């Protein structure tokens, strides 16, 4: 039985919330408890996530190739199994070595099941028509921390950190895995099918013939990942360094999530009217404004965080839709896997580099460095946009 587009997007949306919440967002809640309960160094406890992201980055090209050949059903099912088994490993870990090894298994699931794999699956299913599906899926994913942080905090209070990991393992193995297997199609449609009868899609050059565009695209996506990963880990520390109480810092930091979701909701309604490069422009500009405002010390911190949150919210959409618009659906899943590799590896290293910056130059210097990177990313996005519009102009002249 063929599932409707809405059903598939909903399934992927729900499973993305739980995949992100039980992996990427988990250490923020349980790390202190793990360290206090076991005596393991907090740096190593948090470093498990970095190792997981590194593993995810290393396998992402293979994940993309597999989705391109066979569709996303089995890849996403493997992701649920890996995350579930990894969570059981975390819960049962008798020592730090076993704990780190469990994060390697979780990392396999992250590489096979987070945004890039889900976007690749949608691209393989819907071709050029996947843009709206990707935007909707990112709207679901924006609720991951909002939903899962309170759940994790509640579970820790009731069952401890090991019990929390076991509950998330059950969610993956008993909820996500059956959903993937039951709801996602076994086969994949022929690639590059025109979206509308009687109309032919504009020829899209392959990635191999557009090396400068590919390089700039990979660079701007990777730099955006570095900035967001660093800020997500160290934001509370930076805010408190300015004299803000922890409760106030947490309250302000919580504004980032709603800002992400709000920006994505707006994009969902206006996406049909513009090329995804404009989404990318808005993303890097908002991030630069937000971090720059934090650096110069604007009185209303909430405004700065709202700009930053809107920017990283739009970045997720641009990450999925821009490659599809530039290179078309043929080979899209494989391309997403290749683009994910440098981004995930950079995300794995960014929190440690951010901690080193905080130690060496302090919070203000760290914000200055992040602001410089954000401005650099604006320049990269502008250069990418110039190449895109130049190529489109040449295509029109040749017709």
mmCIF file of C-alpha atoms in Angstrom:
data_model
loop_
_atom_site.group_PDB
_atom_site.id
_atom_site.type_symbol
_atom_site.label_atom_id
_atom_site.label_comp_id
_atom_site.label_asym_id
_atom_site.label_seq_id
_atom_site.Cartn_x
_atom_site.Cartn_y
_atom_site.Cartn_z
ATOM 1 C CA UNK A 1 0.000 0.000 0.000
ATOM 2 C CA UNK A 2 1.428 3.350 -1.040
ATOM 3 C CA UNK A 3 1.522 5.899 1.737
ATOM 4 C CA UNK A 4 0.500 9.490 1.167
ATOM 5 C CA UNK A 5 3.045 12.264 1.100
ATOM 6 C CA UNK A 6 1.563 13.777 4.266
ATOM 7 C CA UNK A 7 1.828 10.451 6.112
ATOM 8 C CA UNK A 8 5.476 9.969 5.177
ATOM 9 C CA UNK A 9 6.429 13.515 6.180
ATOM 10 C CA UNK A 10 4.619 13.098 9.504
ATOM 11 C CA UNK A 11 6.383 9.801 10.200
ATOM 12 C CA UNK A 12 9.767 11.297 9.405
ATOM 13 C CA UNK A 13 8.930 14.404 11.436
ATOM 14 C CA UNK A 14 8.031 12.448 14.577
ATOM 15 C CA UNK A 15 11.054 10.186 14.290
ATOM 16 C CA UNK A 16 13.353 13.155 13.686
ATOM 17 C CA UNK A 17 12.183 14.740 16.935
ATOM 18 C CA UNK A 18 13.035 11.597 18.890
ATOM 19 C CA UNK A 19 16.280 10.919 16.982
ATOM 20 C CA UNK A 20 17.635 14.402 17.693
ATOM 21 C CA UNK A 21 16.297 14.433 21.241
ATOM 22 C CA UNK A 22 17.860 11.093 22.180
ATOM 23 C CA UNK A 23 21.267 11.802 20.611
ATOM 24 C CA UNK A 24 22.421 15.355 19.856
ATOM 25 C CA UNK A 25 20.400 17.018 22.622
ATOM 26 C CA UNK A 26 20.836 14.296 25.238
ATOM 27 C CA UNK A 27 24.236 15.186 26.797
ATOM 28 C CA UNK A 28 23.084 18.707 27.641
ATOM 29 C CA UNK A 29 20.685 17.149 30.153
ATOM 30 C CA UNK A 30 22.417 13.988 31.377
ATOM 31 C CA UNK A 31 26.135 14.846 31.231
ATOM 32 C CA UNK A 32 26.370 16.354 34.714
ATOM 33 C CA UNK A 33 24.442 13.420 36.198
ATOM 34 C CA UNK A 34 26.644 10.890 34.431
ATOM 35 C CA UNK A 35 29.818 12.561 35.682
ATOM 36 C CA UNK A 36 28.513 12.886 39.239
ATOM 37 C CA UNK A 37 27.266 9.291 39.355
ATOM 38 C CA UNK A 38 30.330 7.627 37.855
ATOM 39 C CA UNK A 39 33.230 9.959 38.578
ATOM 40 C CA UNK A 40 34.142 9.996 34.884
ATOM 41 C CA UNK A 41 35.582 13.334 33.663
ATOM 42 C CA UNK A 42 32.851 15.618 32.362
ATOM 43 C CA UNK A 43 34.985 16.438 29.319
ATOM 44 C CA UNK A 44 34.985 12.785 28.303
ATOM 45 C CA UNK A 45 31.302 12.368 29.092
ATOM 46 C CA UNK A 46 30.402 15.247 26.776
ATOM 47 C CA UNK A 47 33.098 14.141 24.332
ATOM 48 C CA UNK A 48 31.061 11.036 23.582
ATOM 49 C CA UNK A 49 28.760 13.188 21.465
ATOM 50 C CA UNK A 50 31.727 14.641 19.582
ATOM 51 C CA UNK A 51 32.922 11.126 18.812
ATOM 52 C CA UNK A 52 29.439 10.201 17.658
ATOM 53 C CA UNK A 53 29.323 13.183 15.307
ATOM 54 C CA UNK A 54 32.740 12.251 13.942
ATOM 55 C CA UNK A 55 31.544 8.721 13.191
ATOM 56 C CA UNK A 56 28.379 10.151 11.618
ATOM 57 C CA UNK A 57 30.466 12.359 9.356
ATOM 58 C CA UNK A 58 32.723 9.524 8.262
ATOM 59 C CA UNK A 59 29.849 7.264 7.215
ATOM 60 C CA UNK A 60 27.613 9.964 5.692
ATOM 61 C CA UNK A 61 28.874 9.544 2.088
ATOM 62 C CA UNK A 62 28.065 5.811 2.266
ATOM 63 C CA UNK A 63 24.660 6.615 3.747
ATOM 64 C CA UNK A 64 23.882 9.006 0.898
ATOM 65 C CA UNK A 65 24.971 6.483 -1.734
ATOM 66 C CA UNK A 66 22.804 3.780 -0.165
ATOM 67 C CA UNK A 67 19.742 6.029 -0.121
ATOM 68 C CA UNK A 68 20.395 6.969 -3.737
ATOM 69 C CA UNK A 69 20.468 3.316 -4.783
ATOM 70 C CA UNK A 70 17.808 1.767 -2.583
ATOM 71 C CA UNK A 71 15.785 4.548 -0.946
ATOM 72 C CA UNK A 72 15.761 5.571 2.686
ATOM 73 C CA UNK A 73 13.637 2.859 4.303
ATOM 74 C CA UNK A 74 16.362 0.397 5.258
ATOM 75 C CA UNK A 75 18.902 3.124 6.037
ATOM 76 C CA UNK A 76 16.558 4.856 8.463
ATOM 77 C CA UNK A 77 15.596 1.504 10.000
ATOM 78 C CA UNK A 78 19.311 0.833 10.551
ATOM 79 C CA UNK A 79 19.549 4.232 12.208
ATOM 80 C CA UNK A 80 16.803 3.384 14.708
ATOM 81 C CA UNK A 81 18.487 0.065 15.499
ATOM 82 C CA UNK A 82 21.891 1.686 15.978
ATOM 83 C CA UNK A 83 20.607 4.481 18.201
ATOM 84 C CA UNK A 84 18.564 2.004 20.237
ATOM 85 C CA UNK A 85 21.423 -0.452 20.708
ATOM 86 C CA UNK A 86 23.802 2.431 21.456
ATOM 87 C CA UNK A 87 21.430 3.776 24.117
ATOM 88 C CA UNK A 88 21.314 0.341 25.732
ATOM 89 C CA UNK A 89 25.112 0.382 25.690
ATOM 90 C CA UNK A 90 25.141 3.780 27.395
ATOM 91 C CA UNK A 91 22.721 2.570 30.069
ATOM 92 C CA UNK A 92 24.741 -0.572 30.762
ATOM 93 C CA UNK A 93 28.229 0.965 30.491
ATOM 94 C CA UNK A 94 30.322 -0.244 33.467
ATOM 95 C CA UNK A 95 33.239 2.037 32.663
ATOM 96 C CA UNK A 96 34.244 5.015 30.536
ATOM 97 C CA UNK A 97 35.612 2.870 27.699
ATOM 98 C CA UNK A 98 32.274 1.092 27.303
ATOM 99 C CA UNK A 99 30.465 4.426 27.482
ATOM 100 C CA UNK A 100 32.592 5.879 24.677
ATOM 101 C CA UNK A 101 32.168 2.706 22.607
ATOM 102 C CA UNK A 102 28.394 3.037 22.960
ATOM 103 C CA UNK A 103 28.608 6.546 21.523
ATOM 104 C CA UNK A 104 30.335 5.087 18.451
ATOM 105 C CA UNK A 105 27.239 2.941 17.885
ATOM 106 C CA UNK A 106 24.969 5.939 18.485
ATOM 107 C CA UNK A 107 27.088 7.868 15.973
ATOM 108 C CA UNK A 108 26.343 5.258 13.309
ATOM 109 C CA UNK A 109 22.657 5.878 13.926
ATOM 110 C CA UNK A 110 23.115 9.654 13.800
ATOM 111 C CA UNK A 111 24.877 9.439 10.449
ATOM 112 C CA UNK A 112 22.122 7.234 9.038
ATOM 113 C CA UNK A 113 19.118 8.968 10.528
ATOM 114 C CA UNK A 114 19.387 12.709 11.174
ATOM 115 C CA UNK A 115 18.477 15.546 8.803
ATOM 116 C CA UNK A 116 20.776 14.750 5.891
ATOM 117 C CA UNK A 117 19.538 11.160 5.605
ATOM 118 C CA UNK A 118 15.908 12.244 5.994
ATOM 119 C CA UNK A 119 16.335 15.006 3.403
ATOM 120 C CA UNK A 120 17.987 12.519 1.044
ATOM 121 C CA UNK A 121 15.053 10.154 1.503
ATOM 122 C CA UNK A 122 12.550 12.885 0.635
ATOM 123 C CA UNK A 123 14.595 13.977 -2.364
ATOM 124 C CA UNK A 124 14.711 10.395 -3.617
ATOM 125 C CA UNK A 125 10.956 10.040 -3.218
ATOM 126 C CA UNK A 126 9.696 13.370 -4.545
ATOM 127 C CA UNK A 127 12.392 14.800 -6.796
ATOM 128 C CA UNK A 128 12.095 18.535 -7.424
ATOM 129 C CA UNK A 129 8.852 18.490 -5.429
ATOM 130 C CA UNK A 130 10.749 17.626 -2.224
ATOM 131 C CA UNK A 131 11.426 21.270 -1.343
ATOM 132 C CA UNK A 132 8.161 21.803 0.522
ATOM 133 C CA UNK A 133 8.524 18.400 2.201
ATOM 134 C CA UNK A 134 12.011 19.308 3.444
ATOM 135 C CA UNK A 135 10.740 22.624 4.817
ATOM 136 C CA UNK A 136 7.878 20.887 6.639
ATOM 137 C CA UNK A 137 10.205 18.236 8.047
ATOM 138 C CA UNK A 138 12.557 20.878 9.414
ATOM 139 C CA UNK A 139 9.566 22.466 11.150
ATOM 140 C CA UNK A 140 9.013 19.190 13.022
ATOM 141 C CA UNK A 141 12.700 18.934 13.897
ATOM 142 C CA UNK A 142 12.709 22.404 15.400
ATOM 143 C CA UNK A 143 10.698 21.039 18.338
ATOM 144 C CA UNK A 144 13.276 18.377 19.260
ATOM 145 C CA UNK A 145 14.956 20.213 22.129
ATOM 146 C CA UNK A 146 11.705 21.866 23.241
ATOM 147 C CA UNK A 147 10.032 18.464 23.603
ATOM 148 C CA UNK A 148 12.911 16.207 24.604
ATOM 149 C CA UNK A 149 14.776 18.371 27.135
ATOM 150 C CA UNK A 150 11.800 18.418 29.544
ATOM 151 C CA UNK A 151 11.177 14.704 28.897
ATOM 152 C CA UNK A 152 14.822 13.913 29.628
ATOM 153 C CA UNK A 153 14.785 16.013 32.793
ATOM 154 C CA UNK A 154 11.631 14.237 33.990
ATOM 155 C CA UNK A 155 13.024 10.789 33.206
ATOM 156 C CA UNK A 156 16.277 11.520 35.027
ATOM 157 C CA UNK A 157 14.306 12.456 38.115
ATOM 158 C CA UNK A 158 12.242 9.270 37.898
ATOM 159 C CA UNK A 159 14.652 6.654 36.572
ATOM 160 C CA UNK A 160 18.156 8.163 36.622
ATOM 161 C CA UNK A 161 20.351 8.722 33.591
ATOM 162 C CA UNK A 162 20.685 5.020 32.823
ATOM 163 C CA UNK A 163 16.920 4.557 32.906
ATOM 164 C CA UNK A 164 16.544 7.596 30.651
ATOM 165 C CA UNK A 165 18.806 5.995 28.063
ATOM 166 C CA UNK A 166 16.794 2.769 28.247
ATOM 167 C CA UNK A 167 13.532 4.640 27.677
ATOM 168 C CA UNK A 168 14.992 6.324 24.599
ATOM 169 C CA UNK A 169 16.274 2.942 23.392
ATOM 170 C CA UNK A 170 12.726 1.584 23.676
ATOM 171 C CA UNK A 171 11.409 4.562 21.699
ATOM 172 C CA UNK A 172 13.845 3.833 18.877
ATOM 173 C CA UNK A 173 13.384 0.060 18.791
ATOM 174 C CA UNK A 174 9.655 -0.148 19.529
ATOM 175 C CA UNK A 175 8.390 3.085 17.947
ATOM 176 C CA UNK A 176 10.748 4.488 15.302
ATOM 177 C CA UNK A 177 11.895 1.171 13.824
ATOM 178 C CA UNK A 178 8.384 -0.240 13.215
ATOM 179 C CA UNK A 179 7.258 3.118 11.782
ATOM 180 C CA UNK A 180 10.106 3.183 9.274
ATOM 181 C CA UNK A 181 9.489 -0.399 8.184
ATOM 182 C CA UNK A 182 5.713 -0.090 7.973
ATOM 183 C CA UNK A 183 5.313 3.395 6.514
ATOM 184 C CA UNK A 184 8.222 4.060 4.169
ATOM 185 C CA UNK A 185 8.062 2.576 0.657
ATOM 186 C CA UNK A 186 10.299 -0.353 -0.177
ATOM 187 C CA UNK A 187 11.192 0.808 -3.655
ATOM 188 C CA UNK A 188 12.207 4.160 -5.066
ATOM 189 C CA UNK A 189 10.766 6.032 -8.049
ATOM 190 C CA UNK A 190 12.794 6.640 -11.204
ATOM 191 C CA UNK A 191 14.993 9.745 -10.727
ATOM 192 C CA UNK A 192 14.466 13.063 -12.473
ATOM 193 C CA UNK A 193 10.788 12.643 -13.284
ATOM 194 C CA UNK A 194 9.239 16.007 -14.237
ATOM 195 C CA UNK A 195 6.938 17.329 -11.533
ATOM 196 C CA UNK A 196 4.217 18.458 -13.943
ATOM 197 C CA UNK A 197 2.970 16.677 -17.054
ATOM 198 C CA UNK A 198 3.700 18.539 -20.206
ATOM 199 C CA UNK A 199 6.522 20.565 -18.697
ATOM 200 C CA UNK A 200 10.189 19.818 -18.811
ATOM 201 C CA UNK A 201 12.482 20.627 -15.951
ATOM 202 C CA UNK A 202 15.287 23.052 -16.673
ATOM 203 C CA UNK A 203 18.483 21.133 -17.250
ATOM 204 C CA UNK A 204 20.551 21.124 -14.118
ATOM 205 C CA UNK A 205 24.300 20.657 -14.491
ATOM 206 C CA UNK A 206 25.928 17.896 -12.498
ATOM 207 C CA UNK A 207 28.044 18.608 -9.448
ATOM 208 C CA UNK A 208 31.121 17.544 -11.374
ATOM 209 C CA UNK A 209 30.676 20.416 -13.828
ATOM 210 C CA UNK A 210 30.147 23.022 -11.143
ATOM 211 C CA UNK A 211 33.165 22.633 -8.893
ATOM 212 C CA UNK A 212 33.321 26.274 -7.665
ATOM 213 C CA UNK A 213 29.656 26.156 -6.680
ATOM 214 C CA UNK A 214 30.161 22.820 -4.915
ATOM 215 C CA UNK A 215 33.180 24.104 -3.006
ATOM 216 C CA UNK A 216 31.416 27.280 -1.874
ATOM 217 C CA UNK A 217 28.278 25.350 -0.964
ATOM 218 C CA UNK A 218 30.220 22.862 1.165
ATOM 219 C CA UNK A 219 32.226 25.674 2.772
ATOM 220 C CA UNK A 220 29.220 27.784 3.767
ATOM 221 C CA UNK A 221 27.268 24.776 5.099
ATOM 222 C CA UNK A 222 30.281 23.629 7.116
ATOM 223 C CA UNK A 223 30.960 27.080 8.544
ATOM 224 C CA UNK A 224 27.310 27.426 9.552
ATOM 225 C CA UNK A 225 27.544 24.075 11.326
ATOM 226 C CA UNK A 226 30.675 25.190 13.204
ATOM 227 C CA UNK A 227 28.979 28.361 14.436
ATOM 228 C CA UNK A 228 25.748 26.693 15.540
ATOM 229 C CA UNK A 229 27.526 23.785 17.236
ATOM 230 C CA UNK A 230 29.813 26.118 19.181
ATOM 231 C CA UNK A 231 27.009 28.425 20.276
ATOM 232 C CA UNK A 232 24.663 25.599 21.253
ATOM 233 C CA UNK A 233 27.249 24.165 23.651
ATOM 234 C CA UNK A 234 28.670 27.394 25.114
ATOM 235 C CA UNK A 235 25.791 29.898 24.973
ATOM 236 C CA UNK A 236 24.868 29.618 28.648
ATOM 237 C CA UNK A 237 28.505 30.010 29.695
ATOM 238 C CA UNK A 238 28.860 33.132 27.545
ATOM 239 C CA UNK A 239 25.670 34.681 28.879
ATOM 240 C CA UNK A 240 26.606 33.982 32.497
ATOM 241 C CA UNK A 241 30.053 35.470 31.968
ATOM 242 C CA UNK A 242 28.323 38.805 31.374
ATOM 243 C CA UNK A 243 26.904 38.737 34.881
ATOM 244 C CA UNK A 244 23.629 37.024 34.071
ATOM 245 C CA UNK A 245 22.173 34.518 36.536
ATOM 246 C CA UNK A 246 21.861 30.892 35.403
ATOM 247 C CA UNK A 247 18.058 30.950 35.491
ATOM 248 C CA UNK A 248 17.970 34.095 33.344
ATOM 249 C CA UNK A 249 20.515 32.629 30.907
ATOM 250 C CA UNK A 250 18.461 29.441 30.551
ATOM 251 C CA UNK A 251 15.295 31.467 30.022
ATOM 252 C CA UNK A 252 16.872 33.593 27.312
ATOM 253 C CA UNK A 253 18.582 30.612 25.707
ATOM 254 C CA UNK A 254 15.184 28.953 25.428
ATOM 255 C CA UNK A 255 14.152 31.700 22.986
ATOM 256 C CA UNK A 256 16.389 30.196 20.306
ATOM 257 C CA UNK A 257 14.069 27.219 19.739
ATOM 258 C CA UNK A 258 10.852 29.209 19.158
ATOM 259 C CA UNK A 259 12.775 31.604 16.906
ATOM 260 C CA UNK A 260 13.929 28.647 14.785
ATOM 261 C CA UNK A 261 10.419 27.274 14.466
ATOM 262 C CA UNK A 262 8.906 30.687 13.710
ATOM 263 C CA UNK A 263 11.399 31.366 10.913
ATOM 264 C CA UNK A 264 10.790 27.935 9.423
ATOM 265 C CA UNK A 265 7.032 28.437 9.556
ATOM 266 C CA UNK A 266 7.339 31.722 7.650
ATOM 267 C CA UNK A 267 9.609 30.067 5.102
ATOM 268 C CA UNK A 268 7.103 27.261 4.617
ATOM 269 C CA UNK A 269 4.494 29.758 3.410
ATOM 270 C CA UNK A 270 6.743 31.869 1.177
ATOM 271 C CA UNK A 271 9.174 29.269 -0.187
ATOM 272 C CA UNK A 272 7.340 28.934 -3.489
ATOM 273 C CA UNK A 273 8.091 32.550 -4.363
ATOM 274 C CA UNK A 274 11.896 32.506 -4.224
ATOM 275 C CA UNK A 275 15.024 30.490 -4.960
ATOM 276 C CA UNK A 276 16.559 28.760 -1.901
ATOM 277 C CA UNK A 277 19.673 30.938 -2.190
ATOM 278 C CA UNK A 278 17.582 33.748 -0.689
ATOM 279 C CA UNK A 279 16.830 31.498 2.280
ATOM 280 C CA UNK A 280 20.564 31.027 2.644
ATOM 281 C CA UNK A 281 21.178 34.797 2.446
ATOM 282 C CA UNK A 282 18.593 35.411 5.164
ATOM 283 C CA UNK A 283 20.087 32.663 7.319
ATOM 284 C CA UNK A 284 23.694 33.881 7.310
ATOM 285 C CA UNK A 285 22.603 37.507 7.694
ATOM 286 C CA UNK A 286 20.408 36.800 10.718
ATOM 287 C CA UNK A 287 23.132 34.721 12.362
ATOM 288 C CA UNK A 288 25.683 37.501 11.798
ATOM 289 C CA UNK A 289 23.307 40.104 13.239
ATOM 290 C CA UNK A 290 22.535 37.960 16.266
ATOM 291 C CA UNK A 291 26.119 37.064 17.159
ATOM 292 C CA UNK A 292 27.352 40.553 16.337
ATOM 293 C CA UNK A 293 24.727 42.025 18.662
ATOM 294 C CA UNK A 294 25.813 39.692 21.463
ATOM 295 C CA UNK A 295 29.432 40.694 20.889
ATOM 296 C CA UNK A 296 28.827 44.452 21.049
ATOM 297 C CA UNK A 297 26.602 43.966 24.079
ATOM 298 C CA UNK A 298 23.179 45.162 22.969
ATOM 299 C CA UNK A 299 20.933 45.864 25.967
ATOM 300 C CA UNK A 300 18.133 43.553 24.770
ATOM 301 C CA UNK A 301 19.788 40.138 24.592
ATOM 302 C CA UNK A 302 16.503 38.512 23.625
ATOM 303 C CA UNK A 303 16.515 40.355 20.281
ATOM 304 C CA UNK A 304 20.014 39.136 19.479
ATOM 305 C CA UNK A 305 19.061 35.543 20.313
ATOM 306 C CA UNK A 306 15.877 35.809 18.254
ATOM 307 C CA UNK A 307 17.905 36.841 15.185
ATOM 308 C CA UNK A 308 20.396 34.060 15.812
ATOM 309 C CA UNK A 309 17.651 31.456 16.300
ATOM 310 C CA UNK A 310 15.846 32.533 13.139
ATOM 311 C CA UNK A 311 19.105 32.288 11.231
ATOM 312 C CA UNK A 312 19.971 28.754 12.271
ATOM 313 C CA UNK A 313 16.361 27.731 11.730
ATOM 314 C CA UNK A 314 16.521 28.893 8.118
ATOM 315 C CA UNK A 315 19.969 27.322 7.721
ATOM 316 C CA UNK A 316 18.494 23.850 8.169
ATOM 317 C CA UNK A 317 16.045 24.489 5.329
ATOM 318 C CA UNK A 318 18.741 25.924 3.067
ATOM 319 C CA UNK A 319 20.931 22.911 3.823
ATOM 320 C CA UNK A 320 18.296 20.606 2.345
ATOM 321 C CA UNK A 321 16.720 22.721 -0.399
ATOM 322 C CA UNK A 322 19.670 24.576 -1.915
ATOM 323 C CA UNK A 323 21.556 21.469 -3.167
ATOM 324 C CA UNK A 324 18.277 20.168 -4.629
ATOM 325 C CA UNK A 325 17.660 23.424 -6.488
ATOM 326 C CA UNK A 326 21.244 23.647 -7.749
ATOM 327 C CA UNK A 327 21.858 20.086 -8.877
ATOM 328 C CA UNK A 328 18.431 18.493 -9.191
ATOM 329 C CA UNK A 329 17.041 15.250 -7.759
ATOM 330 C CA UNK A 330 19.322 12.868 -9.671
ATOM 331 C CA UNK A 331 22.090 12.003 -7.240
ATOM 332 C CA UNK A 332 20.631 14.276 -4.538
ATOM 333 C CA UNK A 333 20.857 11.737 -1.703
ATOM 334 C CA UNK A 334 24.464 10.943 -2.594
ATOM 335 C CA UNK A 335 25.288 14.653 -2.719
ATOM 336 C CA UNK A 336 23.703 15.228 0.691
ATOM 337 C CA UNK A 337 25.867 12.479 2.134
ATOM 338 C CA UNK A 338 29.009 14.067 0.760
ATOM 339 C CA UNK A 339 28.062 17.544 1.963
ATOM 340 C CA UNK A 340 27.262 16.160 5.421
ATOM 341 C CA UNK A 341 30.722 14.734 5.944
ATOM 342 C CA UNK A 342 32.707 17.976 6.477
ATOM 343 C CA UNK A 343 29.813 19.562 8.384
ATOM 344 C CA UNK A 344 29.498 16.722 10.883
ATOM 345 C CA UNK A 345 33.243 16.405 11.379
ATOM 346 C CA UNK A 346 33.462 20.157 11.977
ATOM 347 C CA UNK A 347 30.556 19.948 14.424
ATOM 348 C CA UNK A 348 32.419 17.246 16.305
ATOM 349 C CA UNK A 349 35.460 19.484 16.771
ATOM 350 C CA UNK A 350 33.733 22.845 17.254
ATOM 351 C CA UNK A 351 32.713 22.535 20.943
ATOM 352 C CA UNK A 352 36.276 21.623 21.967
ATOM 353 C CA UNK A 353 37.717 24.503 19.954
ATOM 354 C CA UNK A 354 35.111 26.786 21.517
ATOM 355 C CA UNK A 355 36.128 25.653 25.004
ATOM 356 C CA UNK A 356 39.766 26.401 24.157
ATOM 357 C CA UNK A 357 38.800 29.881 22.924
ATOM 358 C CA UNK A 358 36.854 30.554 26.104
ATOM 359 C CA UNK A 359 39.888 29.560 28.145
ATOM 360 C CA UNK A 360 42.383 31.601 26.109
ATOM 361 C CA UNK A 361 40.509 34.782 25.132
ATOM 362 C CA UNK A 362 37.394 34.724 27.310
ATOM 363 C CA UNK A 363 33.711 35.028 26.349
ATOM 364 C CA UNK A 364 34.075 38.418 24.630
ATOM 365 C CA UNK A 365 36.973 37.202 22.500
ATOM 366 C CA UNK A 366 35.064 34.029 21.661
ATOM 367 C CA UNK A 367 32.082 36.070 20.506
ATOM 368 C CA UNK A 368 34.430 38.212 18.419
ATOM 369 C CA UNK A 369 35.778 35.091 16.715
ATOM 370 C CA UNK A 370 32.249 33.782 16.107
ATOM 371 C CA UNK A 371 31.159 37.161 14.722
ATOM 372 C CA UNK A 372 34.117 37.121 12.330
ATOM 373 C CA UNK A 373 33.165 33.616 11.167
ATOM 374 C CA UNK A 374 29.556 34.729 10.712
ATOM 375 C CA UNK A 375 30.655 37.671 8.555
ATOM 376 C CA UNK A 376 32.894 35.359 6.558
ATOM 377 C CA UNK A 377 29.898 33.130 5.960
ATOM 378 C CA UNK A 378 27.921 36.111 4.665
ATOM 379 C CA UNK A 379 30.718 36.660 2.171
ATOM 380 C CA UNK A 380 30.719 32.984 1.160
ATOM 381 C CA UNK A 381 26.948 33.027 0.658
ATOM 382 C CA UNK A 382 27.182 36.175 -1.464
ATOM 383 C CA UNK A 383 29.913 34.604 -3.596
ATOM 384 C CA UNK A 384 27.805 31.473 -3.990
ATOM 385 C CA UNK A 385 24.796 33.563 -5.003
ATOM 386 C CA UNK A 386 26.860 35.437 -7.588
ATOM 387 C CA UNK A 387 28.018 32.166 -9.160
ATOM 388 C CA UNK A 388 24.469 30.803 -9.183
ATOM 389 C CA UNK A 389 22.954 33.846 -10.883
ATOM 390 C CA UNK A 390 25.880 34.050 -13.295
ATOM 391 C CA UNK A 391 25.297 30.426 -14.281
ATOM 392 C CA UNK A 392 21.574 31.008 -14.712
ATOM 393 C CA UNK A 393 22.282 34.023 -16.913
ATOM 394 C CA UNK A 394 24.583 31.932 -19.103
ATOM 395 C CA UNK A 395 21.950 29.216 -19.355
ATOM 396 C CA UNK A 396 19.339 31.745 -20.513
ATOM 397 C CA UNK A 397 21.737 33.166 -23.113
ATOM 398 C CA UNK A 398 22.453 29.700 -24.485
ATOM 399 C CA UNK A 399 18.751 28.842 -24.924
#
